[in-house]
Amino acid sequence: MRSYRKELWFNVPTRRAFINITRQVEDCLRESGVTEGLALVNAMHITASVFINDDESGLHQDYEEFLEALAPHEPVSRYKHNLTGEDNGDAHIKRQIMGREVVVAITKGKLDFGPWEQIFYGEFDGGRRKRVLVKIIGD
Amino acid sequence: MRSYRKELWFNVPTRRAFINITRQVEDCLRESGVTEGLALVNAMHITASVFINDDESGLHQDYEEFLEALAPHEPVSRYKHNLTGEDNGDAHIKRQIMGREVVVAITKGKLDFGPWEQIFYGEFDGGRRKRVLVKIIGD
Amino acid sequence: MRSYRKELWFNVPTRRAFINITRQVEDCLRESGVTEGLALVNAMHITASVFINDDESGLHQDYEEFLEALAPHEPVSRYKHNLTGEDNGDAHIKRQIMGREVVVAITKGKLDFGPWEQIFYGEFDGGRRKRVLVKIIGD
């Protein structure tokens, strides 16, 4: 069994953003040499997500509005977590809704995707360097 | 390491539905010959889910009502995604809440499940042919 | 390929709780002897979650309040599932939001985690014995 590991680094200037990382994960897959197996792609930080959906800017605005309505950033006093001195209580909730990770099948050396599947990094507490882990196992 | 791949196809006549696919995934597992490993089951479309929960019709109505309250289908003008000409902005949100995929342990040639675990395909934008991917790796 | 399986048992006296199970999963990893691979950790019950986030009590209160606002336990007549005689309709919804499972990379014999990642068992319908499955595959 082969295994491969890479960290992808991000420094998002805004508090929140969705970044398409499909090409970077494809590059990892090529480097790994794995042709049949599974790829795990996960946020290494607990105020960020990795998820699969459509690369369409209107949809991303819909996600932003939906998440902000469910768990608004302000007032920051709304969250007991922020009594620790943080202001990212909302980001921990947004990340749970959008998910930590995706697992993607690898078939014949490619990410085995439907027609519109794209992998995104979802940042909910930006302004600093954060990481995504790509772990690939297989033959 | 063995690997196995199969697509399950669906054409749900209604906009939304939950379909129990446990038997089909068990058939895949038998075909694969894998006795120890992992099975990934994921929607290949971004307006559908695969999830594990109970096969109880009242619960499925509760999920339907919960999701429709959080992200109503109408008015379709509510979603910026629908400015593209689509009317499925709600379905992209419902799918994120219910999830894209499940990963199931395989032990002694069986899906390693608790007493009530069943796998469902969740359709949120039906009326056309859509797919689920079953990928199994192991020995 | 090596594979390893263990059940972790819980009997939470309260209806809802979040329990840090990171040490127990690390013990499983040591027992497994796997140094490169994937660990699947999933609730075997459909009214419980396994998720990764921060071990901070204020955050856990925020999750509790967020989930109870989205899918309140009472009135139990709110959920069609409870017409079966159950009173845990809310717990099936809370579990979907928080997720069934996590998949964690194993690198050099360790859970390959970012600085704050911890694994939690999320109980939403306690008062009885319930299980988490740890399945590890790799070399």
Short mmCIF file of C-alpha atoms in Angstrom, two decimals:
data_model
loop_
_atom_site.label_atom_id
_atom_site.label_comp_id
_atom_site.label_asym_id
_atom_site.label_seq_id
_atom_site.Cartn_x
_atom_site.Cartn_y
_atom_site.Cartn_z
CA MET A 1 0.00 0.00 0.00
CA ARG A 2 1.29 3.45 -0.91
CA SER A 3 0.66 6.48 1.27
CA TYR A 4 1.16 10.17 0.57
CA ARG A 5 0.82 13.30 2.70
CA LYS A 6 0.87 16.99 1.89
CA GLU A 7 -0.17 20.18 3.64
CA LEU A 8 -1.78 22.99 1.64
CA TRP A 9 -1.33 26.41 3.27
CA PHE A 10 -3.71 29.35 3.10
CA ASN A 11 -3.69 32.91 4.39
CA VAL A 12 -7.10 34.35 3.61
CA PRO A 13 -7.14 38.16 4.11
CA THR A 14 -10.91 38.32 4.76
CA ARG A 15 -12.72 36.69 7.68
CA ARG A 16 -14.63 34.31 5.41
CA ALA A 17 -14.02 32.86 1.92
CA PHE A 18 -14.49 29.78 -0.23
CA ILE A 19 -11.42 28.71 -2.25
CA ASN A 20 -11.43 26.05 -4.96
CA ILE A 21 -8.58 23.63 -4.18
CA THR A 22 -9.43 20.91 -6.72
CA ARG A 23 -6.34 21.56 -8.88
CA GLN A 24 -4.04 21.37 -5.84
CA VAL A 25 -5.55 18.05 -4.75
CA GLU A 26 -5.16 16.73 -8.33
CA ASP A 27 -1.50 17.75 -8.21
CA CYS A 28 -1.12 15.80 -4.95
CA LEU A 29 -2.72 12.76 -6.54
CA ARG A 30 -0.28 12.87 -9.47
CA GLU A 31 2.66 13.21 -7.07
CA SER A 32 1.39 10.27 -5.00
CA GLY A 33 1.42 7.81 -7.90
CA VAL A 34 -1.71 6.17 -6.46
CA THR A 35 -4.14 4.90 -9.12
CA GLU A 36 -6.70 3.05 -6.94
CA GLY A 37 -7.53 4.17 -3.41
CA LEU A 38 -8.95 6.95 -1.26
CA ALA A 39 -7.99 10.59 -0.75
CA LEU A 40 -8.81 12.28 2.55
CA VAL A 41 -8.81 16.09 2.42
CA ASN A 42 -9.44 17.79 5.77
CA ALA A 43 -9.11 21.16 7.42
CA MET A 44 -6.43 20.98 10.15
CA HIS A 45 -8.08 23.90 11.93
CA ILE A 46 -11.39 23.82 13.74
CA THR A 47 -12.77 27.07 12.31
CA ALA A 48 -12.45 25.96 8.68
CA SER A 49 -14.07 23.38 6.41
CA VAL A 50 -13.32 21.25 3.40
CA PHE A 51 -16.38 20.42 1.34
CA ILE A 52 -17.48 19.49 -2.18
CA ASN A 53 -19.98 21.51 -4.13
CA ASP A 54 -20.33 23.79 -7.16
CA ASP A 55 -17.88 26.53 -8.22
CA GLU A 56 -20.58 29.17 -8.71
CA SER A 57 -20.27 32.60 -7.10
CA GLY A 58 -24.02 33.05 -6.52
CA LEU A 59 -24.14 29.76 -4.62
CA HIS A 60 -21.19 30.83 -2.49
CA GLN A 61 -23.07 34.03 -1.58
CA ASP A 62 -26.07 31.87 -0.68
CA TYR A 63 -23.89 29.74 1.61
CA GLU A 64 -22.42 32.88 3.20
CA GLU A 65 -25.88 34.32 3.87
CA PHE A 66 -27.29 31.01 5.09
CA LEU A 67 -24.43 30.45 7.54
CA GLU A 68 -24.42 34.04 8.78
CA ALA A 69 -28.18 33.85 9.44
CA LEU A 70 -27.78 30.59 11.39
CA ALA A 71 -24.70 31.60 13.41
CA PRO A 72 -24.02 35.35 13.08
CA HIS A 73 -20.53 36.63 13.80
CA GLU A 74 -21.91 39.53 15.86
CA PRO A 75 -22.62 40.34 18.56
CA VAL A 76 -19.56 38.33 19.60
CA SER A 77 -21.00 38.26 23.15
CA ARG A 78 -23.60 35.84 21.77
CA TYR A 79 -21.13 32.93 22.16
CA LYS A 80 -19.79 31.62 25.47
CA HIS A 81 -16.66 30.50 23.60
CA ASN A 82 -15.82 34.18 23.12
CA LEU A 83 -15.50 34.62 26.90
CA THR A 84 -12.06 33.02 26.36
CA GLY A 85 -11.01 36.21 24.55
CA GLU A 86 -11.67 34.76 21.07
CA ASP A 87 -14.18 36.28 18.66
CA ASN A 88 -14.66 33.16 16.53
CA GLY A 89 -17.49 31.29 18.28
CA ASP A 90 -19.55 31.60 15.09
CA ALA A 91 -16.76 30.07 13.00
CA HIS A 92 -16.73 26.86 15.08
CA ILE A 93 -20.45 26.46 14.37
CA LYS A 94 -20.21 27.33 10.66
CA ARG A 95 -17.45 24.76 10.25
CA GLN A 96 -19.62 22.00 11.79
CA ILE A 97 -22.44 22.74 9.34
CA MET A 98 -20.17 22.69 6.27
CA GLY A 99 -18.02 19.77 7.53
CA ARG A 100 -14.36 19.11 8.34
CA GLU A 101 -13.38 16.73 5.56
CA VAL A 102 -14.15 14.94 2.33
CA VAL A 103 -13.12 11.46 1.27
CA VAL A 104 -12.78 11.05 -2.49
CA ALA A 105 -12.44 7.83 -4.47
CA ILE A 106 -9.39 7.46 -6.72
CA THR A 107 -9.98 5.42 -9.86
CA LYS A 108 -7.47 4.95 -12.71
CA GLY A 109 -5.30 7.71 -11.26
CA LYS A 110 -8.05 10.37 -11.17
CA LEU A 111 -10.36 11.88 -8.55
CA ASP A 112 -13.55 9.91 -9.27
CA PHE A 113 -15.98 12.82 -9.53
CA GLY A 114 -19.43 13.52 -10.88
CA PRO A 115 -19.83 16.29 -13.47
CA TRP A 116 -19.84 19.32 -11.15
CA GLU A 117 -17.95 18.17 -8.06
CA GLN A 118 -15.22 20.59 -6.94
CA ILE A 119 -13.33 20.66 -3.62
CA PHE A 120 -13.40 23.86 -1.54
CA TYR A 121 -11.56 25.21 1.44
CA GLY A 122 -14.09 27.13 3.56
CA GLU A 123 -12.49 29.78 5.75
CA PHE A 124 -14.60 31.16 8.60
CA ASP A 125 -11.90 32.88 10.68
CA GLY A 126 -9.28 34.20 8.30
CA GLY A 127 -6.41 36.63 8.63
CA ARG A 128 -3.80 34.02 9.54
CA ARG A 129 -1.94 31.05 8.08
CA LYS A 130 -3.97 27.83 8.19
CA ARG A 131 -3.61 24.37 6.68
CA VAL A 132 -5.44 21.62 4.84
CA LEU A 133 -4.16 18.03 4.96
CA VAL A 134 -4.21 15.79 1.91
CA LYS A 135 -3.66 12.11 2.76
CA ILE A 136 -3.81 9.52 0.00
CA ILE A 137 -3.68 5.75 0.44
CA GLY A 138 -3.92 2.97 -2.13
CA ASP A 139 -1.96 1.19 -4.80
CA MET B 1 -5.07 -4.30 -1.75
CA ARG B 2 -8.32 -4.91 -3.63
CA SER B 3 -10.42 -2.08 -4.99
CA TYR B 4 -13.97 -2.08 -6.34
CA ARG B 5 -16.12 0.60 -7.97
CA LYS B 6 -19.77 0.74 -8.91
CA GLU B 7 -22.27 3.47 -9.80
CA LEU B 8 -25.84 3.22 -8.52
CA TRP B 9 -28.32 5.15 -10.70
CA PHE B 10 -31.52 6.88 -9.58
CA ASN B 11 -34.30 8.74 -11.31
CA VAL B 12 -36.52 10.13 -8.58
CA PRO B 13 -39.83 11.44 -10.00
CA THR B 14 -40.44 13.88 -7.13
CA ARG B 15 -38.23 16.85 -6.24
CA ARG B 16 -37.21 15.34 -2.91
CA ALA B 17 -37.04 11.80 -1.52
CA PHE B 18 -35.07 9.51 0.79
CA ILE B 19 -34.26 6.07 -0.63
CA ASN B 20 -32.79 3.18 1.38
CA ILE B 21 -29.76 1.86 -0.56
CA THR B 22 -28.34 -0.46 2.11
CA ARG B 23 -29.15 -3.65 0.17
CA GLN B 24 -27.47 -2.28 -2.97
CA VAL B 25 -24.31 -1.39 -1.04
CA GLU B 26 -24.32 -4.88 0.54
CA ASP B 27 -24.55 -6.36 -2.97
CA CYS B 28 -21.53 -4.26 -3.98
CA LEU B 29 -19.60 -5.51 -0.97
CA ARG B 30 -20.31 -9.15 -1.87
CA GLU B 31 -19.22 -8.52 -5.47
CA SER B 32 -16.02 -6.83 -4.28
CA GLY B 33 -14.79 -9.83 -2.29
CA VAL B 34 -13.34 -7.45 0.32
CA THR B 35 -13.57 -8.76 3.89
CA GLU B 36 -11.57 -6.09 5.79
CA GLY B 37 -11.48 -2.48 4.66
CA LEU B 38 -13.52 0.66 4.06
CA ALA B 39 -16.49 1.46 1.83
CA LEU B 40 -17.01 5.03 0.61
CA VAL B 41 -20.54 5.79 -0.59
CA ASN B 42 -21.00 9.30 -2.01
CA ALA B 43 -23.45 11.30 -4.09
CA MET B 44 -21.79 12.21 -7.41
CA HIS B 45 -24.16 15.18 -7.72
CA ILE B 46 -24.04 18.32 -5.61
CA THR B 47 -27.79 18.56 -4.93
CA ALA B 48 -28.02 15.09 -3.35
CA SER B 49 -26.75 13.40 -0.18
CA VAL B 50 -25.75 10.02 1.12
CA PHE B 51 -26.29 9.62 4.86
CA ILE B 52 -26.89 6.99 7.54
CA ASN B 53 -29.91 7.07 9.80
CA ASP B 54 -33.15 5.23 10.58
CA ASP B 55 -35.59 3.76 8.04
CA GLU B 56 -38.68 5.29 9.66
CA SER B 57 -41.17 7.27 7.60
CA GLY B 58 -42.07 9.73 10.38
CA LEU B 59 -38.41 10.62 10.79
CA HIS B 60 -38.08 11.18 7.05
CA GLN B 61 -41.02 13.61 7.21
CA ASP B 62 -39.27 15.36 10.12
CA TYR B 63 -36.10 15.70 8.02
CA GLU B 64 -38.13 17.03 5.09
CA GLU B 65 -39.84 19.65 7.26
CA PHE B 66 -36.63 20.60 9.05
CA LEU B 67 -34.72 21.10 5.80
CA GLU B 68 -37.55 22.96 4.09
CA ALA B 69 -37.83 25.33 7.08
CA LEU B 70 -34.08 26.03 7.01
CA ALA B 71 -33.72 26.41 3.23
CA PRO B 72 -37.15 26.66 1.55
CA HIS B 73 -37.43 25.83 -2.13
CA GLU B 74 -39.59 28.90 -2.75
CA PRO B 75 -39.49 31.69 -3.54
CA VAL B 76 -36.72 30.60 -5.91
CA SER B 77 -35.67 34.27 -6.12
CA ARG B 78 -34.42 33.85 -2.54
CA TYR B 79 -31.17 32.28 -3.84
CA LYS B 80 -28.53 34.09 -5.92
CA HIS B 81 -27.59 30.72 -7.41
CA ASN B 82 -30.97 30.73 -9.15
CA LEU B 83 -29.97 33.85 -11.14
CA THR B 84 -28.06 31.32 -13.30
CA GLY B 85 -31.44 30.01 -14.49
CA GLU B 86 -31.48 27.09 -12.03
CA ASP B 87 -34.19 26.66 -9.40
CA ASN B 88 -32.20 24.40 -7.08
CA GLY B 89 -30.38 26.84 -4.79
CA ASP B 90 -32.18 25.27 -1.82
CA ALA B 91 -31.02 21.78 -2.84
CA HIS B 92 -27.32 22.78 -2.66
CA ILE B 93 -27.89 23.93 0.94
CA LYS B 94 -29.97 20.91 1.98
CA ARG B 95 -27.25 18.61 0.66
CA GLN B 96 -24.58 20.34 2.78
CA ILE B 97 -26.64 19.85 5.93
CA MET B 98 -27.30 16.15 5.27
CA GLY B 99 -23.78 15.48 3.91
CA ARG B 100 -22.22 14.18 0.69
CA GLU B 101 -20.85 10.82 1.79
CA VAL B 102 -20.49 8.10 4.35
CA VAL B 103 -17.50 5.90 5.08
CA VAL B 104 -18.41 2.48 6.46
CA ALA B 105 -16.11 -0.08 8.06
CA ILE B 106 -16.03 -3.56 6.51
CA THR B 107 -15.39 -6.37 8.99
CA LYS B 108 -15.52 -10.10 8.19
CA GLY B 109 -17.14 -9.35 4.84
CA LYS B 110 -20.04 -7.29 6.25
CA LEU B 111 -20.91 -3.61 6.64
CA ASP B 112 -19.94 -3.08 10.28
CA PHE B 113 -23.14 -1.43 11.49
CA GLY B 114 -24.91 -0.69 14.75
CA PRO B 115 -28.44 -2.05 15.23
CA TRP B 116 -30.39 0.62 13.29
CA GLU B 117 -27.89 2.00 10.77
CA GLN B 118 -29.20 2.16 7.21
CA ILE B 119 -27.73 4.02 4.22
CA PHE B 120 -29.92 6.52 2.37
CA TYR B 121 -29.75 8.42 -0.88
CA GLY B 122 -31.21 11.88 -0.24
CA GLU B 123 -32.55 13.53 -3.38
CA PHE B 124 -33.19 17.28 -3.21
CA ASP B 125 -33.54 18.09 -6.93
CA GLY B 126 -35.10 15.09 -8.63
CA GLY B 127 -36.68 14.51 -12.00
CA ARG B 128 -33.51 13.38 -13.73
CA ARG B 129 -30.96 10.56 -13.70
CA LYS B 130 -28.34 10.92 -10.98
CA ARG B 131 -25.65 8.68 -9.51
CA VAL B 132 -24.12 7.41 -6.28
CA LEU B 133 -20.56 6.05 -6.24
CA VAL B 134 -19.62 2.99 -4.19
CA LYS B 135 -15.85 2.59 -3.79
CA ILE B 136 -14.48 -0.23 -1.67
CA ILE B 137 -10.85 -0.80 -0.72
CA GLY B 138 -9.29 -3.46 1.46
CA ASP B 139 -8.24 -7.09 1.49
CA MET C 1 -2.69 -4.26 4.70
CA ARG C 2 -3.39 -4.35 8.43
CA SER C 3 -6.85 -3.79 9.83
CA TYR C 4 -7.99 -3.17 13.38
CA ARG C 5 -11.41 -2.84 15.02
CA LYS C 6 -12.56 -1.78 18.45
CA GLU C 7 -15.82 -0.67 20.03
CA LEU C 8 -15.80 2.11 22.63
CA TRP C 9 -18.80 1.94 24.99
CA PHE C 10 -20.55 4.86 26.68
CA ASN C 11 -23.40 5.23 29.14
CA VAL C 12 -24.08 8.94 29.44
CA PRO C 13 -26.39 9.68 32.41
CA THR C 14 -27.71 12.95 30.93
CA ARG C 15 -29.72 13.28 27.72
CA ARG C 16 -26.95 15.22 25.96
CA ALA C 17 -23.17 15.49 26.42
CA PHE C 18 -19.90 15.92 24.53
CA ILE C 19 -17.10 13.54 25.59
CA ASN C 20 -13.48 13.83 24.47
CA ILE C 21 -12.41 10.40 23.13
CA THR C 22 -9.07 11.40 21.60
CA ARG C 23 -6.98 9.44 24.14
CA GLN C 24 -9.06 6.29 23.55
CA VAL C 25 -8.60 6.55 19.78
CA GLU C 26 -4.85 7.07 20.28
CA ASP C 27 -4.78 3.91 22.40
CA CYS C 28 -6.52 2.04 19.56
CA LEU C 29 -3.95 3.34 17.09
CA ARG C 30 -1.07 2.09 19.26
CA GLU C 31 -2.73 -1.31 19.63
CA SER C 32 -3.28 -1.51 15.85
CA GLY C 33 0.41 -1.14 15.00
CA VAL C 34 -0.58 0.88 11.90
CA THR C 35 1.86 3.68 11.06
CA GLU C 36 0.47 4.89 7.70
CA GLY C 37 -3.25 4.73 6.89
CA LEU C 38 -6.69 5.96 7.83
CA ALA C 39 -8.76 5.74 11.01
CA LEU C 40 -12.55 5.80 10.76
CA VAL C 41 -14.33 6.72 14.00
CA ASN C 42 -18.14 6.57 13.83
CA ALA C 43 -21.16 6.49 16.09
CA MET C 44 -22.89 3.10 15.77
CA HIS C 45 -26.16 4.69 16.92
CA ILE C 46 -28.25 7.12 14.92
CA THR C 47 -28.91 9.59 17.73
CA ALA C 48 -25.21 10.23 18.42
CA SER C 49 -22.30 11.88 16.60
CA VAL C 50 -18.54 11.70 16.32
CA PHE C 51 -16.94 15.01 15.38
CA ILE C 52 -13.69 16.94 15.66
CA ASN C 53 -13.49 20.36 17.25
CA ASP C 54 -12.11 22.20 20.29
CA ASP C 55 -12.12 20.93 23.90
CA GLU C 56 -13.51 24.17 25.34
CA SER C 57 -16.51 24.13 27.67
CA GLY C 58 -17.94 27.46 26.47
CA LEU C 59 -17.95 26.19 22.89
CA HIS C 60 -19.74 23.03 23.97
CA GLN C 61 -22.43 25.18 25.60
CA ASP C 62 -22.67 27.14 22.34
CA TYR C 63 -23.17 23.89 20.39
CA GLU C 64 -25.80 22.75 22.89
CA GLU C 65 -27.73 26.03 22.57
CA PHE C 66 -27.38 26.15 18.79
CA LEU C 67 -28.66 22.59 18.34
CA GLU C 68 -31.49 23.00 20.85
CA ALA C 69 -32.64 26.18 19.07
CA LEU C 70 -32.61 24.42 15.66
CA ALA C 71 -34.26 21.17 16.79
CA PRO C 72 -35.72 21.52 20.32
CA HIS C 73 -36.32 18.38 22.35
CA GLU C 74 -39.76 19.64 23.43
CA PRO C 75 -42.59 19.57 22.75
CA VAL C 76 -41.90 15.97 21.74
CA SER C 77 -45.15 16.11 19.71
CA ARG C 78 -43.25 18.39 17.30
CA TYR C 79 -41.70 15.33 15.61
CA LYS C 80 -43.60 12.71 13.62
CA HIS C 81 -40.90 10.21 14.56
CA ASN C 82 -42.15 10.43 18.15
CA LEU C 83 -45.53 9.00 17.07
CA THR C 84 -43.66 5.65 17.18
CA GLY C 85 -43.51 6.04 20.98
CA GLU C 86 -39.95 7.43 20.96
CA ASP C 87 -39.11 10.88 22.32
CA ASN C 88 -35.83 11.32 20.43
CA GLY C 89 -36.92 12.90 17.12
CA ASP C 90 -34.75 15.92 17.95
CA ALA C 91 -31.71 13.69 18.54
CA HIS C 92 -31.88 12.24 15.00
CA ILE C 93 -31.75 15.80 13.62
CA LYS C 94 -29.00 17.01 15.96
CA ARG C 95 -26.86 14.03 14.96
CA GLN C 96 -27.20 14.88 11.24
CA ILE C 97 -25.99 18.43 11.85
CA MET C 98 -22.96 17.35 13.89
CA GLY C 99 -22.18 14.31 11.70
CA ARG C 100 -21.87 10.54 12.11
CA GLU C 101 -18.16 10.01 11.63
CA VAL C 102 -14.67 11.36 11.16
CA VAL C 103 -11.85 9.98 9.05
CA VAL C 104 -8.40 10.82 10.38
CA ALA C 105 -5.05 10.42 8.63
CA ILE C 106 -2.41 8.29 10.34
CA THR C 107 1.17 9.40 9.71
CA LYS C 108 4.28 7.94 11.38
CA GLY C 109 2.09 6.11 13.88
CA LYS C 110 0.18 9.20 15.09
CA LEU C 111 -3.21 10.80 14.44
CA ASP C 112 -2.20 13.50 11.96
CA PHE C 113 -3.87 16.47 13.62
CA GLY C 114 -3.71 20.25 13.53
CA PRO C 115 -2.94 22.09 16.78
CA TRP C 116 -6.44 22.03 18.35
CA GLU C 117 -8.14 19.01 16.81
CA GLN C 118 -9.79 16.70 19.34
CA ILE C 119 -12.30 13.90 18.71
CA PHE C 120 -15.66 14.00 20.51
CA TYR C 121 -18.52 11.63 21.07
CA GLY C 122 -21.72 13.69 20.91
CA GLU C 123 -24.62 12.10 22.80
CA PHE C 124 -28.11 13.41 22.03
CA ASP C 125 -30.25 10.66 23.58
CA GLY C 126 -28.39 9.33 26.62
CA GLY C 127 -29.35 7.16 29.54
CA ARG C 128 -28.36 3.86 27.93
CA ARG C 129 -25.30 1.98 26.69
CA LYS C 130 -24.18 3.05 23.22
CA ARG C 131 -21.12 2.44 21.07
CA VAL C 132 -18.51 4.09 18.85
CA LEU C 133 -16.61 2.05 16.27
CA VAL C 134 -12.90 2.61 15.63
CA LYS C 135 -11.70 0.97 12.40
CA ILE C 136 -8.09 1.43 11.30
CA ILE C 137 -6.59 0.29 8.02
CA GLY C 138 -3.09 0.74 6.64
CA ASP C 139 0.46 -0.60 6.97
#
